[in-house]
Every structure is written in structure tokens, then in C-alpha cells.
XYZ file of C-alpha atoms in Angstrom:
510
model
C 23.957 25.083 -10.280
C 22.473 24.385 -6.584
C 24.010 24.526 -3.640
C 23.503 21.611 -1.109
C 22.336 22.084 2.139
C 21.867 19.659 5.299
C 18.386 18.547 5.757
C 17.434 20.102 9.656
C 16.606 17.104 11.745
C 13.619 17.546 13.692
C 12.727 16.918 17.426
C 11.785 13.404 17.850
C 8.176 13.047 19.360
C 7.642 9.948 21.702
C 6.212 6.684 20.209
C 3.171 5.021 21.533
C 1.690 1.613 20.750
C -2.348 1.123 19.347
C -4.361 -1.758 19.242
C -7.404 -2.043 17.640
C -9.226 -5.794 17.693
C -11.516 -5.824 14.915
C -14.205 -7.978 15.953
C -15.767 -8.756 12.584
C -18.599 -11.196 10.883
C -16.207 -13.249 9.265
C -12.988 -12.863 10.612
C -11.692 -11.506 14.202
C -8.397 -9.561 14.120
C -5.953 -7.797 16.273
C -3.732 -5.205 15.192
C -0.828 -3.649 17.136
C 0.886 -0.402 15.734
C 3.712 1.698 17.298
C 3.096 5.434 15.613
C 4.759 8.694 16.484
C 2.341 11.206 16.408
C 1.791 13.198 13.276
C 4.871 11.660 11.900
C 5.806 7.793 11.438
C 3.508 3.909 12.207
C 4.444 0.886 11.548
C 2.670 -2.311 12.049
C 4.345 -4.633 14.855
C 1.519 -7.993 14.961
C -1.363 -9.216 14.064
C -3.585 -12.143 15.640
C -5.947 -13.743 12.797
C -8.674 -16.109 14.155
C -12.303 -16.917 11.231
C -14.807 -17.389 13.644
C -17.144 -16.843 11.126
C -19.515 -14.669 13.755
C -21.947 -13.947 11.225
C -22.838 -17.897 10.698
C -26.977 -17.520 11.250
C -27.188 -13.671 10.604
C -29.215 -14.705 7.630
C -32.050 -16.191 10.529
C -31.146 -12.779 12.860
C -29.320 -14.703 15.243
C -25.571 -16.042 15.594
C -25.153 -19.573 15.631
C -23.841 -21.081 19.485
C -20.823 -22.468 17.888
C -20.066 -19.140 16.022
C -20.377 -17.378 19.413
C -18.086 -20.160 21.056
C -15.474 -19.472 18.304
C -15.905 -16.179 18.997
C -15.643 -16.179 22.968
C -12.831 -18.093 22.141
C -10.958 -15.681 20.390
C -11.731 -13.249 23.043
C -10.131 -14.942 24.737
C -7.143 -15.626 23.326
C -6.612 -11.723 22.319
C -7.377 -10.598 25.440
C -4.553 -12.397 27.075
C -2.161 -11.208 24.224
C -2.842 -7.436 25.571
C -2.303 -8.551 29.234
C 1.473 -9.649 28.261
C 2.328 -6.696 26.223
C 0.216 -3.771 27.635
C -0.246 -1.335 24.438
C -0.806 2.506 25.494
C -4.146 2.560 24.029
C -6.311 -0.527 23.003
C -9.777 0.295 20.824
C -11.984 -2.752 20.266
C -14.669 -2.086 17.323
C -17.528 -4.718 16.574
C -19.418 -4.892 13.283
C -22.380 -6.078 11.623
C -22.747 -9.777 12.858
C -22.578 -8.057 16.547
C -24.830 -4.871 15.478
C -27.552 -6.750 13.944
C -28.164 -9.988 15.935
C -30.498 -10.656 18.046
C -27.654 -12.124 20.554
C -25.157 -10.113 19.705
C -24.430 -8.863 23.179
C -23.376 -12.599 24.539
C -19.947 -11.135 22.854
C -20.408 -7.828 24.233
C -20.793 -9.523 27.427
C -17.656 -11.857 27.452
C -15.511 -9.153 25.558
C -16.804 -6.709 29.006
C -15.701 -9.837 31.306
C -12.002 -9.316 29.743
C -11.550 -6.247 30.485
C -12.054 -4.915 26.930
C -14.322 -2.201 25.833
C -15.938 -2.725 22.177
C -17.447 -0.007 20.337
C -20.561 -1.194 18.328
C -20.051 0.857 15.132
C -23.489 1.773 13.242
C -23.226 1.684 9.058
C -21.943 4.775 8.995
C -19.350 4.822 11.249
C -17.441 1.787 9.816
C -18.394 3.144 6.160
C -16.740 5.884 7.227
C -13.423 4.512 8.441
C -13.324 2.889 5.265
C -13.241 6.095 3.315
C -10.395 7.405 5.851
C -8.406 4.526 5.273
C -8.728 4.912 1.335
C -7.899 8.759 0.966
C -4.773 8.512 2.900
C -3.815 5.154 0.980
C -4.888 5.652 -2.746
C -4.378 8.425 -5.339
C -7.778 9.377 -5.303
C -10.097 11.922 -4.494
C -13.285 11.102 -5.428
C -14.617 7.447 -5.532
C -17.139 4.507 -4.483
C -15.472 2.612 -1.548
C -16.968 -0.529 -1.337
C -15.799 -3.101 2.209
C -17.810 -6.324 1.889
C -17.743 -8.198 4.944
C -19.195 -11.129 6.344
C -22.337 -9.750 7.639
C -22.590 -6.438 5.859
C -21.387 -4.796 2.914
C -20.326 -0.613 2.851
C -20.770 1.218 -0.173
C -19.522 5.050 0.201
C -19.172 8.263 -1.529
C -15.718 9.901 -1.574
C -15.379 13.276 -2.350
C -12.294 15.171 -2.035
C -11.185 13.190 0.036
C -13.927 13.569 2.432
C -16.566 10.967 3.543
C -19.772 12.364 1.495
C -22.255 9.793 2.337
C -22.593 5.891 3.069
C -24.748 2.956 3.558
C -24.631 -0.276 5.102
C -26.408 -2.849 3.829
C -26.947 -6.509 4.423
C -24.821 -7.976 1.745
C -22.171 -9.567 3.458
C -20.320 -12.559 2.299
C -21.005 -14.851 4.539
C -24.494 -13.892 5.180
C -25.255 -13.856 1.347
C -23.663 -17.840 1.542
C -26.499 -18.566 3.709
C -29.050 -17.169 2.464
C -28.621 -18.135 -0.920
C -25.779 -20.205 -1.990
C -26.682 -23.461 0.096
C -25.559 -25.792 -2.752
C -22.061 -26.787 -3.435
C -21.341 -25.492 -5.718
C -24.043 -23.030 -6.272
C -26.860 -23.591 -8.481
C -27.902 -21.233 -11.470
C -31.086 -20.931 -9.595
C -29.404 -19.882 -6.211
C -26.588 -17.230 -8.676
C -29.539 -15.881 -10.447
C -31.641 -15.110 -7.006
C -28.792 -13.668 -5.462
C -28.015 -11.164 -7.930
C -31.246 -10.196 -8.329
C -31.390 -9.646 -4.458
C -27.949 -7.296 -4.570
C -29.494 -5.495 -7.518
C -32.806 -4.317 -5.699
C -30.945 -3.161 -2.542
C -28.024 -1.651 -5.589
C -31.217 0.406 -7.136
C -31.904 1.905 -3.477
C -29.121 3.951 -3.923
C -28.089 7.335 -5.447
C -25.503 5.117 -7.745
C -24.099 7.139 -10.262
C -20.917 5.823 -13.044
C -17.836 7.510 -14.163
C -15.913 7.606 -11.069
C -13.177 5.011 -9.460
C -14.481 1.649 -7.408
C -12.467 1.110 -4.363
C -12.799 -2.176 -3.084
C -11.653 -3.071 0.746
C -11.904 -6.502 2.664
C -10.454 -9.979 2.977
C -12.262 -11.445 -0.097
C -11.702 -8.471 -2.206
C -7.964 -8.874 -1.622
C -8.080 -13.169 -1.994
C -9.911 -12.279 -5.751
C -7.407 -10.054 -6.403
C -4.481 -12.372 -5.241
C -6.289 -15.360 -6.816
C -6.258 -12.472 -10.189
C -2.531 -12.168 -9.823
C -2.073 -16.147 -9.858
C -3.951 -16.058 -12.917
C -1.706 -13.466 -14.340
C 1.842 -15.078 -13.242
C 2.029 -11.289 -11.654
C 5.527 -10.414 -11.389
C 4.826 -8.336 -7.610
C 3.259 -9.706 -4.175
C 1.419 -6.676 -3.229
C -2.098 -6.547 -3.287
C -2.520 -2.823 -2.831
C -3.890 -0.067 -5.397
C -4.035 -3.234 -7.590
C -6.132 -3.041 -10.313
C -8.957 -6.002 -10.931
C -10.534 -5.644 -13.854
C -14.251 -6.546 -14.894
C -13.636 -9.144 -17.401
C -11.092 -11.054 -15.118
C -13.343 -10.648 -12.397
C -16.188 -11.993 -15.144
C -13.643 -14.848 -15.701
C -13.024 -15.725 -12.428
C -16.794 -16.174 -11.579
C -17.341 -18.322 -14.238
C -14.578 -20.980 -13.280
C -15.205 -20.697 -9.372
C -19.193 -20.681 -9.408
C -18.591 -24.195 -10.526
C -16.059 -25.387 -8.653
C -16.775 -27.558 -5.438
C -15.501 -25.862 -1.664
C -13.159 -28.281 -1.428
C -12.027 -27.133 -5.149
C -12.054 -23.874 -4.008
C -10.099 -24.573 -1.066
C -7.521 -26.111 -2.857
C -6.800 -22.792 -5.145
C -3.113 -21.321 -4.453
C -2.921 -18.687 -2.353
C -6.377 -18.972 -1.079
C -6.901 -19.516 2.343
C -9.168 -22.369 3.002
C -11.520 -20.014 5.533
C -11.944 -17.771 2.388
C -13.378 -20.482 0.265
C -16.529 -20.870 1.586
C -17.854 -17.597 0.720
C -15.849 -16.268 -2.060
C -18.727 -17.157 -4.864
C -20.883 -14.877 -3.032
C -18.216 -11.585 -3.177
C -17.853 -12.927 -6.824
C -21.853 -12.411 -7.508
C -22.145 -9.422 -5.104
C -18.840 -7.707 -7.023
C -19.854 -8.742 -10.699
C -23.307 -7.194 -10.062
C -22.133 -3.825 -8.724
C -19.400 -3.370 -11.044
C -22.091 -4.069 -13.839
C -24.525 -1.673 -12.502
C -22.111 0.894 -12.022
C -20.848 0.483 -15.610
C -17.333 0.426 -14.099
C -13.906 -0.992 -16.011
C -12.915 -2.578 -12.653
C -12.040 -2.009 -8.970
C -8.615 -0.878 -7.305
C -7.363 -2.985 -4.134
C -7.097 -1.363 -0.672
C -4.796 -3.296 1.377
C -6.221 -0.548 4.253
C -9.569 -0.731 5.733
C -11.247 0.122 8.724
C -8.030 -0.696 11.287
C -6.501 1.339 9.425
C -9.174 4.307 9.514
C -8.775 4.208 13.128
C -5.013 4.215 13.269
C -5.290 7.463 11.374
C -7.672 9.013 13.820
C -5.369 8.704 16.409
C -2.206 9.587 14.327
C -3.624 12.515 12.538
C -5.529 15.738 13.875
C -8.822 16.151 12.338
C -9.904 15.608 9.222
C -7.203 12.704 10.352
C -5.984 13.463 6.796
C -2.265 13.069 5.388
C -1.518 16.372 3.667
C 0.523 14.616 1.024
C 0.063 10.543 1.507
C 3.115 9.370 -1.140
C 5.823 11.737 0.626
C 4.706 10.438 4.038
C 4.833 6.778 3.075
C 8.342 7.319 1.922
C 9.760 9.163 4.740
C 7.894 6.646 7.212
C 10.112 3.954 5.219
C 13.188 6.235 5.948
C 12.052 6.213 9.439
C 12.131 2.549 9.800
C 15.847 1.921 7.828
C 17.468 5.465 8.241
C 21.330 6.226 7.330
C 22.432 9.732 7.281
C 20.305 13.169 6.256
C 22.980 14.423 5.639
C 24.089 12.180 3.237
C 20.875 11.676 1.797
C 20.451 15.277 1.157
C 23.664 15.788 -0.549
C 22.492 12.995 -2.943
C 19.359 14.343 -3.149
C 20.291 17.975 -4.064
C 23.249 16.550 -6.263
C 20.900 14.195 -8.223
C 18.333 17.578 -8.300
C 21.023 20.054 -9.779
C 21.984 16.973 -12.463
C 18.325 16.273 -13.325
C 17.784 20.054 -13.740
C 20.848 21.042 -15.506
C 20.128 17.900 -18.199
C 15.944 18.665 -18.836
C 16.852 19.944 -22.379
C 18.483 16.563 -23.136
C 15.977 14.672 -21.458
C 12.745 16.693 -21.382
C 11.226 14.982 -18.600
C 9.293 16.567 -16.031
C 7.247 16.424 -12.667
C 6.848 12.563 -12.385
C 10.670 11.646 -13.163
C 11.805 14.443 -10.784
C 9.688 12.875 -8.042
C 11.040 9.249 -8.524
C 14.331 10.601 -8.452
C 14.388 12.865 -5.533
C 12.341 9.624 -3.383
C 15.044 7.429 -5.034
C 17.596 9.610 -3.361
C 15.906 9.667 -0.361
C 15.882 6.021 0.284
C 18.794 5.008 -1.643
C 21.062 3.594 1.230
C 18.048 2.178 3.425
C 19.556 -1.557 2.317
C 22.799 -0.747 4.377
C 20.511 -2.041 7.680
C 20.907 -5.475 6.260
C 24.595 -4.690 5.562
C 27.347 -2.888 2.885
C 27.465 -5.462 0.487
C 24.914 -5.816 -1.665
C 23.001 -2.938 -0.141
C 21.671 -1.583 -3.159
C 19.844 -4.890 -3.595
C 18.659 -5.390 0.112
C 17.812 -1.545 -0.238
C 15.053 -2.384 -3.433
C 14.026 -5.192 -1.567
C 12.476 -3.184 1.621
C 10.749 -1.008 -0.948
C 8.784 -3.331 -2.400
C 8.238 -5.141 0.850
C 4.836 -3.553 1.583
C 2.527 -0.712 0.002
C 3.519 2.987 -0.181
C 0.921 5.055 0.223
C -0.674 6.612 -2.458
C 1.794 4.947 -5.085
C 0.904 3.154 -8.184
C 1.898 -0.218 -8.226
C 4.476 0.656 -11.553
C 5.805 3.592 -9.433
C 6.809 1.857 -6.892
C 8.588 -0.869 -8.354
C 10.729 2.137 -10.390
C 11.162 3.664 -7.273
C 12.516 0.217 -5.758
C 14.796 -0.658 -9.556
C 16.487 3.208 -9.188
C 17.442 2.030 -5.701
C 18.719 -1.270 -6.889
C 20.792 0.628 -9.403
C 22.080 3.764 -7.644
C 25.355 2.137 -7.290
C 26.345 -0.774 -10.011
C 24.934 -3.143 -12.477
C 22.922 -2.332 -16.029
C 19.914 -1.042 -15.040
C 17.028 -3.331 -16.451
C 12.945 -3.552 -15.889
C 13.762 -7.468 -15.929
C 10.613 -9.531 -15.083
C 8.885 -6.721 -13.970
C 8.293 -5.311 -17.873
C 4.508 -6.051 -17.847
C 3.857 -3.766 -15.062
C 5.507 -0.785 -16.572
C 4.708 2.119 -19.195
C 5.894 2.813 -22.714
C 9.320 4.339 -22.320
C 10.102 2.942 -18.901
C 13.413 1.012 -19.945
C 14.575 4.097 -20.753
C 13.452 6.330 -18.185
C 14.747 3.998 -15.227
C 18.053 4.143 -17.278
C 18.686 7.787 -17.364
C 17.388 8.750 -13.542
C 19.503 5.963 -12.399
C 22.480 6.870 -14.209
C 21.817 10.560 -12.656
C 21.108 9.107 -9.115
C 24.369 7.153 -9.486
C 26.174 10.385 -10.466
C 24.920 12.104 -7.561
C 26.334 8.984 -5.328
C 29.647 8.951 -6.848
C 29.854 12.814 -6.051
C 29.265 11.923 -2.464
C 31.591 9.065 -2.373
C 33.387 9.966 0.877
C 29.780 10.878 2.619
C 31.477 14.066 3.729
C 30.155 16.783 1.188
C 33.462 18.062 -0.716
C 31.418 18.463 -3.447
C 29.144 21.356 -2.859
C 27.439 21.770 -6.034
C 27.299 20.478 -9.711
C 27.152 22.621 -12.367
C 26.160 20.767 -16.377
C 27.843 22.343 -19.232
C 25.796 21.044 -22.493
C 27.526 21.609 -25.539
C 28.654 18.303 -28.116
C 28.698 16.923 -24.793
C 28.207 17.214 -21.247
C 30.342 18.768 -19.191
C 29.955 18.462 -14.792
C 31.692 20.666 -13.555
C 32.371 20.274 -9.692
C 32.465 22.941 -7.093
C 34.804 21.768 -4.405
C 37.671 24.030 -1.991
C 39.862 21.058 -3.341
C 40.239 18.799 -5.766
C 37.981 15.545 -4.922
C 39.972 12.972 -6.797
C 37.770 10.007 -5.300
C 34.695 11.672 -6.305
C 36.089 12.629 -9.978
C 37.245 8.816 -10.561
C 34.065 7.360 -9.440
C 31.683 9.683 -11.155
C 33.825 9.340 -14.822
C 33.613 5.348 -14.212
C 29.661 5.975 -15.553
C 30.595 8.037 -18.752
C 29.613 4.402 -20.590
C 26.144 3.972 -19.246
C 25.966 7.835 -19.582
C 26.209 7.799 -22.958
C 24.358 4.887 -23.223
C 21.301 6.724 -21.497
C 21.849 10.076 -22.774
C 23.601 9.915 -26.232
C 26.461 12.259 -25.523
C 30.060 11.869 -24.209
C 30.772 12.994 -20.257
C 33.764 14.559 -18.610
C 34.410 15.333 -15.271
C 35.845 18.513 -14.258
C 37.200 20.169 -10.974
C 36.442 23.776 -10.823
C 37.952 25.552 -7.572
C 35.615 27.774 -5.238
């Protein structure tokens, strides 16, 4: 049996806005986050412009219109921050700006605006990278990879610690120009630029057997263009998995298509299309000479590293990534700790008291105590239906450091914690052996714990299970709680249905 306590709210810590304008060789973008220190973020805009900065990197020097686009941009961000006036504003620029010969006209004209970029070297963006990736993935060693448009990272993870990295001048867009000047690219023009990635690949200390990490706007449009492919069931690109033959397959269709073939692809975006065959050769090649199976998505890169800097003492590092991206998600649609915790330590003492029937262990109890925790976020979008609105927001963007099949459990046990026949539906081909039956029995016990908490007030204190031919819940309460009783022995079908055995419902006085 367990006893429920409240959960002890904590003393709120004043929000602050960050902006960070990434000012990079293929696309410029500005980010604004509202964080509370140490604790909760959440992204508030974005401004997109492809200026395509890196356009005559390949000769050492940006082209005038590229700088006009960019200048333009400028521009255009800078008077965003005048009207809204974030606490702190960090400007980065990247390779197009680091390694042109003219580079500074933006310096200059970002200056004029009252902005202050930071020109990152290699290793401080490769760097950021690597932040971004150990608070977002479930990883702690891997190659991070962020191919941009003038340069392209490759890093060593290592405990979650930036070991090492490089920067070298395999961009996208750079690579476009310097080799891919037919369209579509010639055999001639494929076959020099892989041989060009592979001599700068052989420069490094390259070793197999570990992850690939992939991070940057072309990664993510292959991986989207993947799930097309696929008819993938979920629109999130993050901790996706590409593999190597469906990246193989990919370049084999889209080396020969035209641009404007390439532009017309669904859910490409048209600025994309120009230099995607060159991620496609750069990608192919290090995935071969790595000997890797394929690449996991990052939907968080270098804006992201910073973000973390300023949220996070150093190392910047989450102590335990998945649990913060689900209480930030409580943050953002919260209903009552108390409440939750009830539920929480209700579905807990259920899960617990039923192992030997079950036999499940770490993994199920963690779905089911973050289940509990956000079970009720859909009441922001209102009562009815909640349980539905509620799975929506979880699968409405990435949770850190949560397989893309977790997370969709995670969002079916929240659809379910209150009515219908819990069912993997369309999202089957993302999910495990024994999965239909998993989801069924935590939900049923999440439900249980619900129905136990029915008036939100906590007359049930505790829930003992009595196993014998069948299962017995026996409910500590100072009086009888006939709503809660009714309610939880409307689910002794679907119990039996998950768990084999008959339930009853019993009141036991304290």
C-alpha cells in the first residue's frame, strides 16, 4: 500500500526572454525564448529569411546580392527586437561570415543596428552542437554531425561532454558551387564530390560503432522527405531515425531529378532544393565511411546550445533531460499538483501491487508515472474531450530525450486515462512487440488511479491490491467514497480484458 502525499510546490523564479539571431550560410534565423532559469523554456517566434550568405564562398568571397539579402534581413530582424525588447539578445555568425574575404560588410551593417554578432570559430559552433544534442537525445557518446551552408561540424561526444570537433568546408551550399553546377548533377560532378568529402573524411580520427547525430535544415528536409516516403504516421522530425539504405534510395531518385523537380517534392521547401543533392553526397559518404546503419534527427542545434548556456549552470547540462521535458510541458498546460500527485501515487501503488500479474518493470513504470503527470494538461483547451486535446499537446513537439515510440505511448495513455478502448491505431508501425498490450494494461491502471480521484479532493488515501483468483482494491478512505467505488468498478471489463482476472472494489475504513 502507499500513502499519497501532495507534491510541495516550489518558489516560482522570474521569466526572462532570449534571442539568439543565427546568422548562418544558408539560412538567417531569429529565435525568441521565454525560460525560467534552471527550470522551464519555451519557444515564443521565429523569423526565417534564405539569404543564401554563403553564395561565392566556394571563390572566398560572398556574392553582392547574397550580402544584399543578407543586409536585408538585418534589417528586418533588427526592427523585430526594437518592438518587443527581449532581456537578452545574442547574435552568432557562422562560416559564410568567418571565412570570407568580405565577411565583415555584415559585421558592419549588423554593428549599424545596434546588434552585436559573435563570430564563432569551428569549435565553438561544433560545440554548441554537441550541447544541444546531450540535453535532447538519449545518448552519451556519439558523432554529431551540423552541415550547413558554408561549413560542415563533425564532433565527438563523450559522456555527454564535447570531446573534440572540426569544422570543415563541406557545407551545402558551398559544395553546390563548387561541384554540382549541372542540373541535375552529372556522374562526373557526384563522383568528384565524394571523392573531395572523403579526403577531408580521412583527415580525421573517424572511428565506427558509435551513434551518428545529424543536425541542420537539410538533415531534417531528408528526413521529412524520408517520412513522406514512408506514409509516417507522426510529424516530428526529432530523434528520428534515417536509415542508410533510405538515405541510399533517396540519392538515387533526387541526384536525377531537375531543381525545379526537386522543388516540387512535398514538404520540401523550395530554398532547400537547390542544395539538397549535395547533403545527399556529403551524408551517403560519411555514413559509408563510418560503417554506420544510419543517423538520428536533432530537431536542436546550435540556438538551442546557446539557450542552454544561459538556462543551465555549467556544464549547461540537464541532469535528467526526459523528466525535464515533461515537467516543462506541465509548466506550459498545468492543472492541479495536487491532483496530479494523487493520480500519480494511486496509479504507483496499483502498478506496484499488480507486478506479479504483469511483470513489467522500469520502462512501463516511467510511462505511467509521466502519463499521470500530464494526464489532465488537455483541460486548457476545455472538459470535454480533454483526454483527446490532452494527447494532442504531447505529441505537438519533441520531448527531450524521448524515443519517438515513447512518446506517442506516453501521448495514447493520456488519450485513454479516462474512456474509450485503448488502441495503437495508425500509429502500429512505430511501436514494439507487445505494445497493444502494454498501452492496455498501464492505461487501464492510470484510469483506475483517475476514477479513485474522481472528486479531485483525495478521499482516497491509499490503494491496497489483494491478488488471489482475482484482484481485490481495497480503498483506504475515513468514509465510504461511493463516487470513487462506482467509477473505478465501471473498468472491471477492460480490467479483465488487460489483466485476465475479475476486479472488485472494496471500502476498507481507516
Amino acid at each position: 500500500m502507499l500513502q499519497i502525499t501532495p507534491g510541495e510546490s516550489q518558489e516560482r523564479v522570474k521569466p526572462r526572454s532570449l534571442a539568439v539571431l543565427d546568422l548562418g550560410s544558408g539560412t538567417f534565423r531569429l529565435v525568441l525564448y521565454h525560460y525560467e532559469p534552471g527550470r522551464a523554456f519555451r519557444l515564443m517566434d521565429e523569423l526565417r529569411e534564405a539569404v543564401a550568405l554563403g553564395e561565392g564562398l566556394a571563390r572566398g568571397r560572398i556574392a553582392p546580392e547574397a550580402l544584399e539579402r543578407g543586409k536585408k534581413a538585418l534589417r528586418s530582424f533588427a526592427d523585430f527586437l526594437r518592438v518587443l525588447v527581449p532581456d537578452e539578445v545574442q547574435a552568432l555568425a557562422t562560416s559564410a561570415i568567418r571565412d570570407s574575404a568580405n565577411g565583415q560588410e555584415i559585421l558592419a551593417e549588423a554593428l549599424r543596428l545596434g546588434l552585436e554578432p559573435k563570430v564563432l570559430s569551428g569549435e565553438e559552433e561544433a560545440r554548441l552542437g554537441v550541447l544541444a544534442v546531450a540535453n535532447a537525445l538519449p545518448l552519451r557518446d556519439a558523432w554529431v554531425v551540423d552541415q550547413g551552408g558554408g561549413s560542415a561540424q563533425i564532433s565527438r561526444m563523450q559522456g555527454r561532454q564535447f570531446l573534440w570537433g572540426r569544422a570543415l568546408p563541406l557545407g551545402a551550399l558551398r559544395l553546390t558551387e563548387a561541384y554540382l553546377r549541372s542540373d541535375p548533377p552529372g556522374r562526373g560532378e557526384v563522383r568528384d564530390l565524394t571523392k573531395a568529402v572523403e579526403a577531408h573524411l580521412k583527415r580525421l580520427p573517424l572511428e565506427g560503432g558509435l551513434p551518428l547525430v545529424g543536425l541542420g535544415g537539410n538533415v531534417r528536409a531528408l528526413a521529412r522527405l524520408h517520412q513522406k516516403r514512408r506514409r509516417y504516421p507522426l510529424d516530428l522530425l526529432h530523434n528520428y531515425y534515417l536509415p542508410r539504405e533510405g538515405l541510399e534510395e533517396m540519392a538515387e531518385d533526387l541526384l536525377s531529378l531537375s531543381l525545379r523537380a526537386r522543388q516540387e517534392l512535398p514538404g520540401l521547401q523550395p530554398d532547400r532544393a537547390r542544395t539538397l543533392p549535395a547533403t545527399l553526397v556529403f551524408l551517403r559518404t560519411l555514413l559509408r565511411h563510418l560503417q554506420a546503419p544510419g543517423l538520428w534527427v536533432s530537431g536542436l542545434g546550435i540556438r538551442e546550445g546557446v539557450l542552454f548556456t544561459h538556462l543551465l549552470p555549467p556544464p549547461h547540462l540537464l541532469p535528467d533531460p526526459r523528466a525535464f521535458g515533461v515537467e516543462n510541458l506541465f509548466r506550459r498546460y498545468p492543472f492541479a499538483e495536487a491532483h496530479r500527485e494523487r493520480v500519480k501515487a494511486l496509479a504507483l501503488a496499483l502498478f506496484q501491487g499488480l507486478r506479479p500479474v504483469h511483470g513489467y518493470g522500469e520502462e512501463e513504470e516511467r510511462l505511467l508515472k509521466e502519463a499521470a503527470h500530464l494526464h489532465d494538461i488537455g483541460m486548457h483547451l476545455g472538459y470535454y474531450e480533454h483526454h483527446k486535446h490532452g494527447a494532442y499537446l504531447v505529441l505537438s513537439e519533441p520531448l527531450l530525450a524521448m524515443s519517438q515510440r515513447e512518446q506517442v505511448l506516453l501521448a495514447l495513455l493520456v488519450r485513454y486515462h479516462r474512456r474509450g478502448e485503448p488502441a495503437l491505431g495508425g500509429f502500429r508501425p512505430l511501436m514494439a512487440r507487445g505494445d497493444a498490450k502494454r498501452l492496455l494494461r498501464l492505461a487501464v491502471l492510470l484510469r483506475l488511479a483517475e476514477m479513485l480521484e474522481r472528486t479531485r479532493v483525495g478521499r482516497v488515501r491509499g490503494v491496497r491490491v489483494v491478488l488471489g483468483a482475482g484482484v481485490r482494491l481495497e480503498l483506504l478512505a475515513g468514509e465510504e467514497p461511493w463516487v470513487e467505488r462506482l467509477e473505478a468498478e465501471k473498468q472491471a471489463g477492460l480490467f479483465q480484458e488487460a489483466f485476465g482476472l475479475p476486479l472488485e472494489v472494496a471500502w476498507v475504513a481507516e
